Short mmCIF file of C-alpha atoms and ligand atoms in Angstrom, two decimals:
data_model
loop_
_atom_site.label_atom_id
_atom_site.label_comp_id
_atom_site.label_asym_id
_atom_site.label_seq_id
_atom_site.Cartn_x
_atom_site.Cartn_y
_atom_site.Cartn_z
CA MET A 1 21.43 84.18 70.24
CA ALA A 2 22.68 83.25 66.90
CA ALA A 3 24.06 79.98 65.58
CA SER A 4 27.83 80.26 65.64
CA HIS A 5 29.33 76.83 64.65
CA LEU A 6 28.82 73.14 64.60
CA GLN A 7 30.27 71.23 67.52
CA CYS A 8 31.02 67.51 68.05
CA ARG A 9 28.94 66.29 70.86
CA GLU A 10 31.54 63.87 71.98
CA CYS A 11 34.93 65.62 71.62
CA HIS A 12 33.75 69.18 71.17
CA THR A 13 35.76 69.77 67.86
CA GLU A 14 34.32 72.81 66.04
CA TYR A 15 33.16 73.02 62.48
CA PRO A 16 31.66 75.72 60.30
CA LEU A 17 27.80 75.97 59.75
CA GLU A 18 27.92 73.89 56.57
CA ALA A 19 26.31 70.52 55.39
CA LEU A 20 28.39 68.54 57.84
CA TYR A 21 27.08 65.98 60.31
CA VAL A 22 29.91 63.75 61.57
CA CYS A 23 33.05 64.64 63.47
CA GLU A 24 36.08 63.65 61.37
CA ARG A 25 38.08 63.03 64.58
CA CYS A 26 35.75 60.70 66.55
CA PHE A 27 32.79 60.06 64.37
CA GLY A 28 30.48 61.60 67.04
CA PRO A 29 27.39 63.67 65.84
CA LEU A 30 27.55 67.34 65.27
CA GLU A 31 25.32 69.82 66.95
CA VAL A 32 24.59 73.47 66.48
CA ALA A 33 26.18 75.76 68.93
CA TYR A 34 25.02 79.34 69.63
CA SER A 35 26.68 82.50 70.76
CA ARG A 36 25.11 84.57 73.57
CA PRO A 37 23.58 87.82 72.28
CA GLY A 38 25.78 90.92 72.42
CA VAL A 39 23.05 92.78 74.30
CA GLU A 40 21.54 91.10 77.35
CA LEU A 41 17.78 91.18 77.03
CA SER A 42 15.67 90.93 80.22
CA VAL A 43 13.21 88.07 80.63
CA ALA A 44 10.35 90.41 79.78
CA GLU A 45 12.12 91.71 76.69
CA TRP A 46 12.72 88.14 75.47
CA ARG A 47 9.05 87.26 75.98
CA ARG A 48 7.96 90.36 74.02
CA ARG A 49 10.34 89.60 71.19
CA ILE A 50 9.11 86.01 70.89
CA GLN A 51 5.39 87.15 71.13
CA ALA A 52 5.83 89.64 68.34
CA GLY A 53 6.94 86.75 66.03
CA PRO A 54 4.84 84.93 63.56
CA GLN A 55 2.36 82.17 64.55
CA ASN A 56 4.75 79.50 63.46
CA ILE A 57 8.16 78.10 64.46
CA TRP A 58 9.93 81.22 63.25
CA ARG A 59 8.84 83.04 66.27
CA TYR A 60 11.79 81.15 67.87
CA ALA A 61 14.24 82.13 65.20
CA ASP A 62 16.64 83.47 67.67
CA PHE A 63 17.06 79.80 68.75
CA LEU A 64 17.22 78.26 65.32
CA PRO A 65 20.19 77.78 62.95
CA ALA A 66 19.14 79.92 59.94
CA ALA A 67 21.26 82.83 58.93
CA ALA A 68 18.31 84.76 57.42
CA PRO A 69 15.24 83.41 59.07
CA PRO A 70 11.92 84.12 57.36
CA GLY A 71 11.49 87.30 59.63
CA PRO A 72 8.97 88.82 61.95
CA SER A 73 5.22 88.65 61.64
CA GLY A 74 3.80 90.69 58.90
CA ARG A 75 6.94 90.28 56.67
CA LEU A 76 5.95 88.27 53.72
CA ASN A 77 8.63 85.67 54.26
CA SER A 78 7.54 84.61 57.68
CA ARG A 79 4.58 82.91 56.12
CA ALA A 80 6.15 81.72 52.93
CA GLY A 81 6.91 78.07 52.27
CA LEU A 82 5.02 75.63 54.65
CA PRO A 83 4.93 77.17 58.08
CA ALA A 84 4.87 74.54 60.79
CA GLY A 85 4.23 74.76 64.63
CA CYS A 86 1.99 76.72 66.92
CA THR A 87 -0.09 73.59 67.27
CA PRO A 88 -2.75 73.33 70.02
CA LEU A 89 -1.85 72.50 73.56
CA ILE A 90 -5.17 70.84 74.88
CA ARG A 91 -6.19 70.49 78.51
CA ALA A 92 -7.09 66.74 78.73
CA ASP A 93 -9.22 66.49 81.83
CA ARG A 94 -11.18 63.54 80.82
CA LEU A 95 -7.98 61.59 79.88
CA ALA A 96 -6.45 62.69 83.25
CA ALA A 97 -9.58 61.32 85.13
CA ARG A 98 -9.37 58.03 83.43
CA LEU A 99 -5.73 57.64 84.53
CA GLY A 100 -6.28 58.83 88.05
CA LEU A 101 -4.25 62.02 87.38
CA LYS A 102 -5.09 65.71 87.78
CA GLU A 103 -3.35 67.62 85.05
CA VAL A 104 -2.71 66.24 81.65
CA TRP A 105 -2.06 68.24 78.60
CA VAL A 106 -2.01 66.93 74.93
CA LYS A 107 0.38 68.64 72.59
CA ASN A 108 -1.36 67.87 69.32
CA ASP A 109 1.39 68.11 66.65
CA ALA A 110 -0.83 66.21 64.14
CA ALA A 111 -2.02 69.93 63.54
CA ASN A 112 0.91 70.61 61.26
CA PRO A 113 0.82 71.12 57.50
CA THR A 114 1.59 67.49 56.72
CA HIS A 115 0.14 66.27 60.01
CA SER A 116 3.23 65.38 62.05
CA PHE A 117 5.95 67.07 64.05
CA LYS A 118 8.35 66.41 61.11
CA ASP A 119 7.25 69.69 59.57
CA ARG A 120 9.19 71.45 62.25
CA VAL A 121 12.46 69.73 61.53
CA VAL A 122 12.08 69.83 57.79
CA SER A 123 11.28 73.58 57.80
CA VAL A 124 14.50 74.30 59.57
CA ALA A 125 16.52 71.88 57.51
CA ALA A 126 15.08 73.00 54.12
CA THR A 127 15.62 76.63 55.08
CA ARG A 128 19.28 76.01 55.89
CA ALA A 129 19.73 73.82 52.70
CA ARG A 130 18.47 76.72 50.52
CA GLU A 131 20.90 79.10 52.35
CA LEU A 132 23.67 76.72 51.61
CA GLY A 133 22.71 76.64 47.95
CA PHE A 134 21.29 73.18 47.54
CA GLU A 135 18.64 72.79 44.89
CA THR A 136 17.43 69.36 45.97
CA ILE A 137 16.23 67.99 49.41
CA ALA A 138 16.05 64.38 50.21
CA CYS A 139 15.50 61.96 53.18
CA ALA A 140 15.38 58.46 54.48
CA SER A 141 12.01 58.04 56.10
CA THR A 142 9.70 55.82 58.14
CA GLY A 143 6.84 57.80 56.64
CA ASN A 144 6.06 61.09 58.20
CA LEU A 145 9.36 62.65 57.12
CA ALA A 146 8.58 61.52 53.60
CA ASN A 147 5.26 63.42 53.56
CA SER A 148 6.97 66.52 54.98
CA VAL A 149 10.09 66.52 52.73
CA ALA A 150 7.82 66.03 49.58
CA ALA A 151 5.56 68.85 50.60
CA HIS A 152 8.37 71.31 51.55
CA GLY A 153 10.06 70.56 48.15
CA ALA A 154 6.80 71.53 46.46
CA ALA A 155 6.26 74.64 48.67
CA LEU A 156 9.84 75.86 48.24
CA GLY A 157 10.22 74.97 44.60
CA MET A 158 13.06 72.60 45.32
CA ASP A 159 13.48 69.10 43.77
CA SER A 160 13.09 66.21 46.27
CA TYR A 161 14.06 62.51 46.50
CA VAL A 162 12.19 60.52 49.26
CA PHE A 163 13.34 57.07 50.30
CA ILE A 164 11.06 54.77 52.27
CA PRO A 165 10.71 51.17 53.15
CA SER A 166 8.61 49.74 50.36
CA ASP A 167 6.02 48.24 52.91
CA LEU A 168 4.88 51.52 54.39
CA GLU A 169 1.24 52.18 55.23
CA GLU A 170 -0.66 53.11 51.94
CA GLN A 171 -1.81 56.46 53.46
CA LYS A 172 1.72 57.56 53.96
CA VAL A 173 2.81 56.55 50.42
CA LEU A 174 -0.16 58.36 48.97
CA ALA A 175 0.37 61.49 51.01
CA THR A 176 3.97 61.55 49.81
CA GLY A 177 3.66 60.88 46.07
CA VAL A 178 0.94 63.36 45.61
CA TYR A 179 3.44 66.30 46.02
CA GLY A 180 5.28 65.27 42.94
CA THR A 181 8.45 64.06 44.56
CA LYS A 182 10.66 61.32 43.30
CA LEU A 183 9.56 58.52 45.55
CA VAL A 184 11.73 55.51 46.06
CA GLY A 185 10.49 52.33 47.81
CA VAL A 186 13.38 50.37 49.15
CA LYS A 187 13.03 46.62 49.67
CA GLY A 188 14.16 46.55 53.31
CA ASN A 189 13.43 48.16 56.71
CA TYR A 190 14.27 51.75 57.69
CA ASP A 191 17.86 50.86 58.80
CA ASP A 192 18.49 49.49 55.37
CA VAL A 193 17.03 52.67 53.76
CA ASN A 194 19.14 54.83 56.15
CA ARG A 195 22.28 52.93 55.34
CA LEU A 196 21.61 53.34 51.57
CA CYS A 197 20.90 57.08 51.94
CA THR A 198 24.09 57.58 54.05
CA GLU A 199 26.08 56.05 51.15
CA LEU A 200 24.25 58.02 48.56
CA CYS A 201 24.65 61.23 50.46
CA ALA A 202 28.40 61.00 49.85
CA GLU A 203 27.87 60.65 46.08
CA ARG A 204 25.16 63.22 45.40
CA ASP A 205 24.93 66.91 45.80
CA TRP A 206 21.62 66.79 47.73
CA ALA A 207 20.59 67.95 51.13
CA PHE A 208 19.44 64.89 52.90
CA VAL A 209 17.54 66.52 55.73
CA ASN A 210 18.34 63.86 58.26
CA ILE A 211 21.75 62.98 57.21
CA ASN A 212 24.10 65.79 56.04
CA LEU A 213 21.62 68.52 57.29
CA ARG A 214 20.90 66.62 60.45
CA PRO A 215 22.40 69.18 62.81
CA TYR A 216 19.91 71.76 61.50
CA TYR A 217 17.04 69.32 61.29
CA ALA A 218 17.39 68.16 64.94
CA GLU A 219 17.13 71.83 66.20
CA GLY A 220 13.66 72.06 64.82
CA SER A 221 12.47 69.74 67.45
CA LYS A 222 13.30 72.17 70.12
CA THR A 223 10.39 74.38 68.98
CA LEU A 224 8.08 71.75 70.57
CA ALA A 225 9.56 72.57 73.93
CA PHE A 226 9.43 76.25 73.36
CA GLU A 227 5.79 76.13 72.44
CA ILE A 228 4.69 73.93 75.39
CA ALA A 229 6.46 76.26 77.77
CA GLU A 230 4.89 79.38 76.12
CA GLN A 231 1.49 77.85 76.13
CA LEU A 232 1.79 76.84 79.72
CA GLY A 233 2.32 80.54 80.42
CA TRP A 234 6.18 80.42 80.42
CA GLU A 235 6.30 77.44 82.85
CA LEU A 236 7.84 74.05 82.58
CA PRO A 237 5.66 70.85 82.91
CA ASP A 238 6.67 68.36 85.55
CA ARG A 239 6.86 65.52 83.03
CA CYS A 240 6.78 64.90 79.29
CA VAL A 241 5.93 61.59 77.56
CA VAL A 242 7.46 61.58 74.13
CA PRO A 243 7.73 58.81 71.33
CA VAL A 244 11.27 57.54 70.61
CA ALA A 245 12.54 56.22 67.16
CA SER A 246 16.05 57.52 66.63
CA GLY A 247 15.81 59.51 69.94
CA SER A 248 16.34 62.84 68.22
CA LEU A 249 13.01 64.34 69.12
CA PHE A 250 13.16 63.19 72.74
CA THR A 251 16.55 64.71 73.36
CA LYS A 252 16.04 67.89 71.57
CA ILE A 253 12.76 68.56 73.52
CA ALA A 254 14.96 68.53 76.59
CA LYS A 255 17.52 70.78 74.81
CA GLY A 256 14.85 73.38 74.12
CA PHE A 257 13.79 73.45 77.86
CA GLU A 258 17.42 73.69 78.89
CA GLU A 259 18.28 76.58 76.55
CA TRP A 260 15.40 78.64 77.96
CA ARG A 261 16.32 77.76 81.50
CA GLU A 262 19.80 78.96 80.89
CA LEU A 263 18.49 82.21 79.58
CA GLY A 264 16.27 82.58 82.70
CA LEU A 265 13.14 82.33 80.53
CA LEU A 266 11.95 79.33 82.46
CA GLU A 267 12.50 78.43 86.13
CA GLY A 268 12.57 75.11 87.81
CA GLU A 269 13.78 71.57 87.10
CA LEU A 270 13.96 69.96 83.72
CA PRO A 271 10.74 67.85 83.41
CA ARG A 272 11.03 64.13 83.95
CA MET A 273 11.40 62.73 80.43
CA ASN A 274 9.57 59.57 79.63
CA GLY A 275 10.42 57.90 76.25
CA ALA A 276 7.89 55.61 74.51
CA GLN A 277 8.53 52.79 72.19
CA ALA A 278 6.72 49.76 70.80
CA ASP A 279 7.73 46.24 72.06
CA GLY A 280 8.38 45.20 68.45
CA CYS A 281 11.07 47.86 68.24
CA SER A 282 12.41 48.78 71.58
CA PRO A 283 16.21 48.99 71.55
CA VAL A 284 16.16 52.15 73.87
CA ALA A 285 13.64 50.80 76.31
CA SER A 286 15.53 47.44 76.54
CA ALA A 287 18.79 49.17 77.25
CA PHE A 288 17.07 51.36 79.82
CA ALA A 289 15.58 48.37 81.58
CA GLU A 290 18.90 46.49 81.45
CA GLY A 291 20.94 49.42 82.78
CA HIS A 292 23.10 49.70 79.51
CA ASP A 293 24.21 52.92 78.28
CA ILE A 294 24.30 51.88 74.56
CA CYS A 295 21.66 50.33 72.51
CA ARG A 296 21.79 46.86 70.78
CA PRO A 297 20.16 47.16 67.45
CA VAL A 298 17.05 45.19 66.62
CA LYS A 299 15.06 44.19 63.57
CA PRO A 300 11.70 45.90 63.95
CA SER A 301 8.28 44.25 63.87
CA THR A 302 5.58 46.38 65.03
CA ILE A 303 2.49 48.27 63.85
CA ALA A 304 4.10 51.52 64.83
CA LYS A 305 6.03 51.84 61.62
CA SER A 306 6.87 55.53 62.14
CA LEU A 307 8.88 54.42 65.19
CA ALA A 308 10.46 51.40 63.60
CA ILE A 309 14.14 52.40 63.73
CA GLY A 310 16.11 49.40 65.00
CA ASN A 311 19.43 51.12 65.30
CA PRO A 312 18.71 54.48 67.09
CA ALA A 313 21.69 56.78 66.76
CA ASP A 314 20.67 59.07 69.51
CA GLY A 315 20.01 56.11 71.84
CA PRO A 316 22.82 56.66 74.26
CA TYR A 317 21.79 60.38 74.70
CA ALA A 318 18.10 59.35 75.14
CA LEU A 319 19.15 56.85 77.93
CA ASP A 320 21.17 59.49 79.65
CA LEU A 321 18.39 62.06 79.50
CA ALA A 322 15.76 59.58 80.96
CA ARG A 323 18.10 58.61 83.82
CA ARG A 324 19.24 62.12 84.49
CA THR A 325 15.73 63.48 84.80
CA GLY A 326 14.22 60.61 86.76
CA GLY A 327 12.17 59.50 83.76
CA SER A 328 12.36 56.23 81.80
CA VAL A 329 12.02 54.70 78.42
CA ASP A 330 9.15 52.08 78.25
CA ALA A 331 7.68 49.87 75.67
CA VAL A 332 4.05 48.74 74.87
CA SER A 333 2.59 45.93 72.79
CA ASP A 334 0.65 46.29 69.55
CA GLU A 335 -2.52 45.59 71.46
CA GLU A 336 -1.75 48.37 74.03
CA ILE A 337 -0.96 50.74 71.01
CA ARG A 338 -4.43 50.11 69.54
CA ALA A 339 -6.02 50.70 73.01
CA GLY A 340 -3.91 53.82 73.36
CA ILE A 341 -5.26 55.33 70.11
CA ARG A 342 -8.80 54.53 71.21
CA LEU A 343 -8.14 55.91 74.71
CA LEU A 344 -6.87 59.27 73.40
CA ALA A 345 -9.71 59.53 70.72
CA GLU A 346 -12.50 58.74 73.14
CA THR A 347 -11.30 61.09 75.96
CA THR A 348 -9.88 64.04 73.96
CA GLY A 349 -11.29 63.95 70.34
CA VAL A 350 -7.73 63.70 69.08
CA PHE A 351 -7.23 60.86 66.57
CA THR A 352 -3.55 60.01 66.48
CA GLU A 353 -1.54 57.43 64.43
CA THR A 354 0.23 54.40 66.01
CA ALA A 355 3.19 56.50 67.34
CA GLY A 356 0.63 58.50 69.43
CA GLY A 357 -0.97 55.19 70.49
CA VAL A 358 2.48 54.22 71.79
CA THR A 359 2.89 57.40 73.64
CA THR A 360 -0.65 57.35 75.15
CA ALA A 361 -0.21 53.75 76.06
CA VAL A 362 3.14 54.46 77.89
CA LEU A 363 1.41 57.29 79.89
CA ALA A 364 -1.32 54.82 80.86
CA LYS A 365 1.29 52.39 81.85
CA LEU A 366 3.22 54.80 84.00
CA ALA A 367 -0.12 55.97 85.64
CA GLU A 368 -1.08 52.36 86.40
CA ARG A 369 2.33 51.66 87.93
CA GLY A 370 1.77 54.54 90.15
CA GLU A 371 4.81 56.33 88.93
CA ILE A 372 3.13 59.64 88.49
CA ASP A 373 2.20 61.79 91.38
CA PRO A 374 -1.38 62.92 90.80
CA GLU A 375 -0.38 66.51 91.44
CA GLU A 376 2.10 66.47 88.55
CA ARG A 377 1.51 68.52 85.34
CA VAL A 378 2.05 66.10 82.53
CA VAL A 379 2.42 66.79 78.86
CA LEU A 380 1.64 63.99 76.34
CA VAL A 381 3.50 64.72 73.00
CA ILE A 382 1.29 63.59 70.14
CA THR A 383 3.38 63.59 67.03
CA GLY A 384 1.17 62.24 64.23
CA GLU A 385 -2.26 61.91 62.69
CA GLY A 386 -4.71 58.90 62.82
CA LEU A 387 -5.77 59.17 59.31
CA LYS A 388 -2.23 58.06 58.19
CA THR A 389 -2.49 54.56 59.97
CA LEU A 390 -6.04 53.57 59.50
CA ASP A 391 -5.34 49.81 59.68
CA ALA A 392 -4.66 50.30 63.45
CA VAL A 393 -8.31 51.12 64.06
CA ARG A 394 -9.96 49.02 61.37
CA GLY A 395 -12.47 46.54 62.82
CA SER A 396 -12.23 48.15 66.38
CA PHE A 397 -15.91 49.26 66.43
CA GLU A 398 -19.18 48.42 64.63
CA MET A 399 -21.13 50.51 62.18
CA HIS A 400 -24.96 49.91 62.14
CA THR A 401 -26.23 49.75 58.65
CA ILE A 402 -29.93 50.24 58.21
CA GLU A 403 -32.65 50.96 55.72
CA PRO A 404 -33.70 54.67 55.75
CA THR A 405 -36.85 54.12 57.82
CA VAL A 406 -37.45 54.99 61.52
CA ALA A 407 -38.58 51.41 62.24
CA ASP A 408 -35.26 49.99 60.93
CA PHE A 409 -33.36 52.62 63.04
CA GLU A 410 -35.27 51.61 66.19
CA ALA A 411 -34.85 47.94 65.59
CA GLY A 412 -31.20 48.08 64.46
CA VAL A 413 -29.53 50.76 66.59
CA PRO A 414 -29.12 50.33 70.33
CA GLU A 415 -30.24 53.45 72.28
CA PRO A 416 -27.53 55.01 74.45
CA LEU A 417 -27.86 54.17 78.05
CA THR A 418 -29.47 56.82 80.03
CA VAL A 419 -27.96 57.42 83.37
CA MET B 1 41.31 36.49 51.08
CA SER B 2 40.84 39.94 49.66
CA VAL B 3 37.97 42.18 50.84
CA LEU B 4 36.74 45.51 49.54
CA VAL B 5 36.48 48.09 52.27
CA LYS B 6 34.30 51.25 51.54
CA ILE B 7 35.58 54.27 53.38
CA PRO B 8 33.11 57.09 54.32
CA THR B 9 33.78 60.60 52.97
CA GLN B 10 34.57 61.83 56.44
CA LEU B 11 37.58 59.47 56.68
CA ARG B 12 38.98 59.76 53.18
CA ALA B 13 41.43 62.56 54.09
CA ALA B 14 42.82 60.24 56.70
CA ALA B 15 43.04 57.38 54.14
CA GLY B 16 45.13 59.19 51.58
CA GLY B 17 42.05 60.26 49.71
CA GLU B 18 40.87 56.75 48.90
CA ALA B 19 37.19 55.92 48.72
CA GLU B 20 37.96 52.09 48.84
CA ALA B 21 40.68 49.94 49.93
CA SER B 22 41.37 46.28 49.08
CA VAL B 23 42.46 44.53 52.31
CA GLU B 24 43.31 40.92 53.25
CA GLY B 25 41.55 39.28 56.20
CA ALA B 26 39.20 36.36 57.17
CA THR B 27 37.14 38.29 59.66
CA VAL B 28 36.07 41.95 60.14
CA GLN B 29 38.68 42.47 62.98
CA GLU B 30 41.41 41.22 60.57
CA VAL B 31 40.19 43.34 57.76
CA LEU B 32 40.07 46.44 59.96
CA ASP B 33 43.47 45.80 61.36
CA GLY B 34 44.82 45.44 57.82
CA LEU B 35 43.17 48.83 57.02
CA PHE B 36 44.63 50.48 60.16
CA GLN B 37 48.11 49.06 59.32
CA ARG B 38 47.90 50.88 55.97
CA HIS B 39 46.32 54.09 57.36
CA GLU B 40 47.32 54.36 61.17
CA GLU B 41 45.27 57.54 61.43
CA LEU B 42 42.04 55.59 60.92
CA ARG B 43 42.62 53.59 64.02
CA VAL B 44 42.26 56.47 66.50
CA ARG B 45 39.16 57.73 64.64
CA LEU B 46 37.20 54.51 64.53
CA ALA B 47 38.38 52.54 67.53
CA ASP B 48 38.51 53.22 71.26
CA ASP B 49 41.62 52.78 73.26
CA ASP B 50 40.60 49.21 74.13
CA GLY B 51 40.33 48.35 70.41
CA SER B 52 36.49 48.18 70.32
CA LEU B 53 34.67 50.29 67.69
CA ARG B 54 33.54 53.73 68.80
CA ARG B 55 29.84 53.83 69.49
CA PHE B 56 28.82 55.92 66.48
CA VAL B 57 30.62 53.72 64.01
CA ASN B 58 28.53 51.26 62.06
CA VAL B 59 30.15 48.48 60.10
CA TYR B 60 28.29 46.27 57.55
CA VAL B 61 29.31 43.04 55.73
CA ALA B 62 27.41 42.79 52.50
CA GLY B 63 24.85 45.38 53.74
CA GLU B 64 24.21 43.68 57.11
CA ASP B 65 25.07 45.38 60.50
CA ILE B 66 27.81 43.24 62.11
CA ARG B 67 26.03 43.55 65.34
CA PHE B 68 23.39 41.22 63.86
CA LEU B 69 26.17 38.86 62.85
CA ASP B 70 29.21 37.99 64.94
CA GLY B 71 30.50 41.57 65.59
CA LEU B 72 34.16 41.92 64.96
CA ALA B 73 34.53 38.12 64.66
CA THR B 74 32.19 37.96 61.75
CA PRO B 75 33.77 36.00 58.96
CA VAL B 76 34.18 37.67 55.48
CA SER B 77 34.55 35.77 52.30
CA ASP B 78 36.74 36.50 49.33
CA GLY B 79 35.39 39.53 47.37
CA ALA B 80 33.07 40.54 50.21
CA GLU B 81 32.24 44.25 50.74
CA VAL B 82 32.78 45.92 54.20
CA THR B 83 31.19 49.20 54.53
CA ILE B 84 32.07 51.83 57.38
CA LEU B 85 29.41 54.34 58.02
CA PRO B 86 28.50 56.92 60.76
CA ALA B 87 25.41 56.22 62.81
CA VAL B 88 22.65 58.89 61.71
CA ALA B 89 19.60 59.76 63.84
CA GLY B 90 16.24 60.95 62.67
CA GLY B 91 13.70 59.29 60.41
C1 LIG C 1 5.09 60.42 64.27
C2 LIG C 1 6.32 60.27 64.84
N1 LIG C 1 6.65 60.47 66.09
C3 LIG C 1 7.94 60.30 66.54
C4 LIG C 1 8.96 60.11 65.78
C5 LIG C 1 10.31 59.84 66.36
O1 LIG C 1 11.34 60.60 65.89
P1 LIG C 1 12.86 60.44 66.40
O2 LIG C 1 13.52 59.62 65.29
O3 LIG C 1 13.33 61.84 66.39
O4 LIG C 1 12.95 59.78 67.73
C6 LIG C 1 8.77 59.81 64.44
C7 LIG C 1 9.97 59.52 63.60
O5 LIG C 1 9.88 59.10 62.48
C8 LIG C 1 7.42 59.90 63.96
O6 LIG C 1 7.20 59.74 62.63
ZN1 LIG C 2 34.36 64.46 67.79
#
């Protein structure tokens, strides 16, 4: 497999593998297309080839759009930059038991260099940007992408410009500026930032990872699917619950599974795909509930700022995917998001940010509605780190402050109940 | 009423290389019609057969998405700026 060209998702017009993202004929989004390998590999040969790769997303280089990917394990390049991926897949029996399910796995993508799945997409986009000769990377971000672009700029020695809504969580602002990027806080919401950057993209010779490099960026999310399947022993899960902002991650995880099914690397049906949004920004969930195939944009108001995209460009594809696989797109309240963060933390030891609270809360909701067969193998895709959205848990528990004496401890701290 | 329409890079070739066009019209619909009259090629690229905008086309009046206003019926004032941009996913 090698990336061969870009192709319009709507009218299939072909374009070269350059910094292009929109079809000039119909304005549809461009996607990377691949040619089949000249030599047919057997399933066993494919698996060996992948397993011989480095412990990061470049083990899937055959399915990613870089002309000269960093190379096999052991070669210096494969570990240069800021290698993302190969995050843990955790068997979450205690979470499953709480929800009345039997087999739940947590894909913990907070375990990436800048603590979110965005390192996957940025690694691919930044690598391609360098190949195309760009010296500066940039992005419009709801926060996590900001961290990742700033860090990749530092790691690769590229200049970077990062545009964020000026009211983002302090943790996300600090974890961006520290890398020495040019950080721009825009007075407005993400959709305003995105519009500004789309305009700027035409005027500057920069690689905006999620605008003119978007086709390459989007491919990075497929590596989540590849890892999940590989970690499950080359098997597909029955269901994936995934957070949805623009809908890119959600749809590309399915694309990853599909590509491997076509090659014969995986057998069985595509998993049911369940998208997760916050009530305060649920254009895709609303369209799903109302049976529409396009999304009406909204003005976001939710604690899940990383998912606060009111005008989701991949919304139509996300709706189609949810329907086609027998999944859904659901939304949960800020209260449920906070409870979701606690539920995941208390049953798995994984502390996720608000986006993970959304995803966990949607899983809980589906389980409660009885939509999940207890025999199903479910994967909960946790995409970001709890330390980046501390406000969401502030005040949710009590700390016992005492004098350093045994007497004060015994008077002030309740003993755990013995069973 | 004269309105400034900002044309995205992807469409400039179809608009005689122009990055902006000054067009008459009192609503977004009238402005776009004016633009399409001048550059017929833009009509097929931006609008479906029934005349509605294609689903990946975003139009803004003074920076606000027209879907939050009155859609194609959104009024435009003299000297207003109408921006046409592709929808972009991933943030
Ligand atoms: C933590 C986290 N999860 C999920 C997403 C969803 O991404 P997408 O825009 O691809 O739907 C984002 C996007 O910013 C994010 O920051
Ligand atoms: Zn097209």
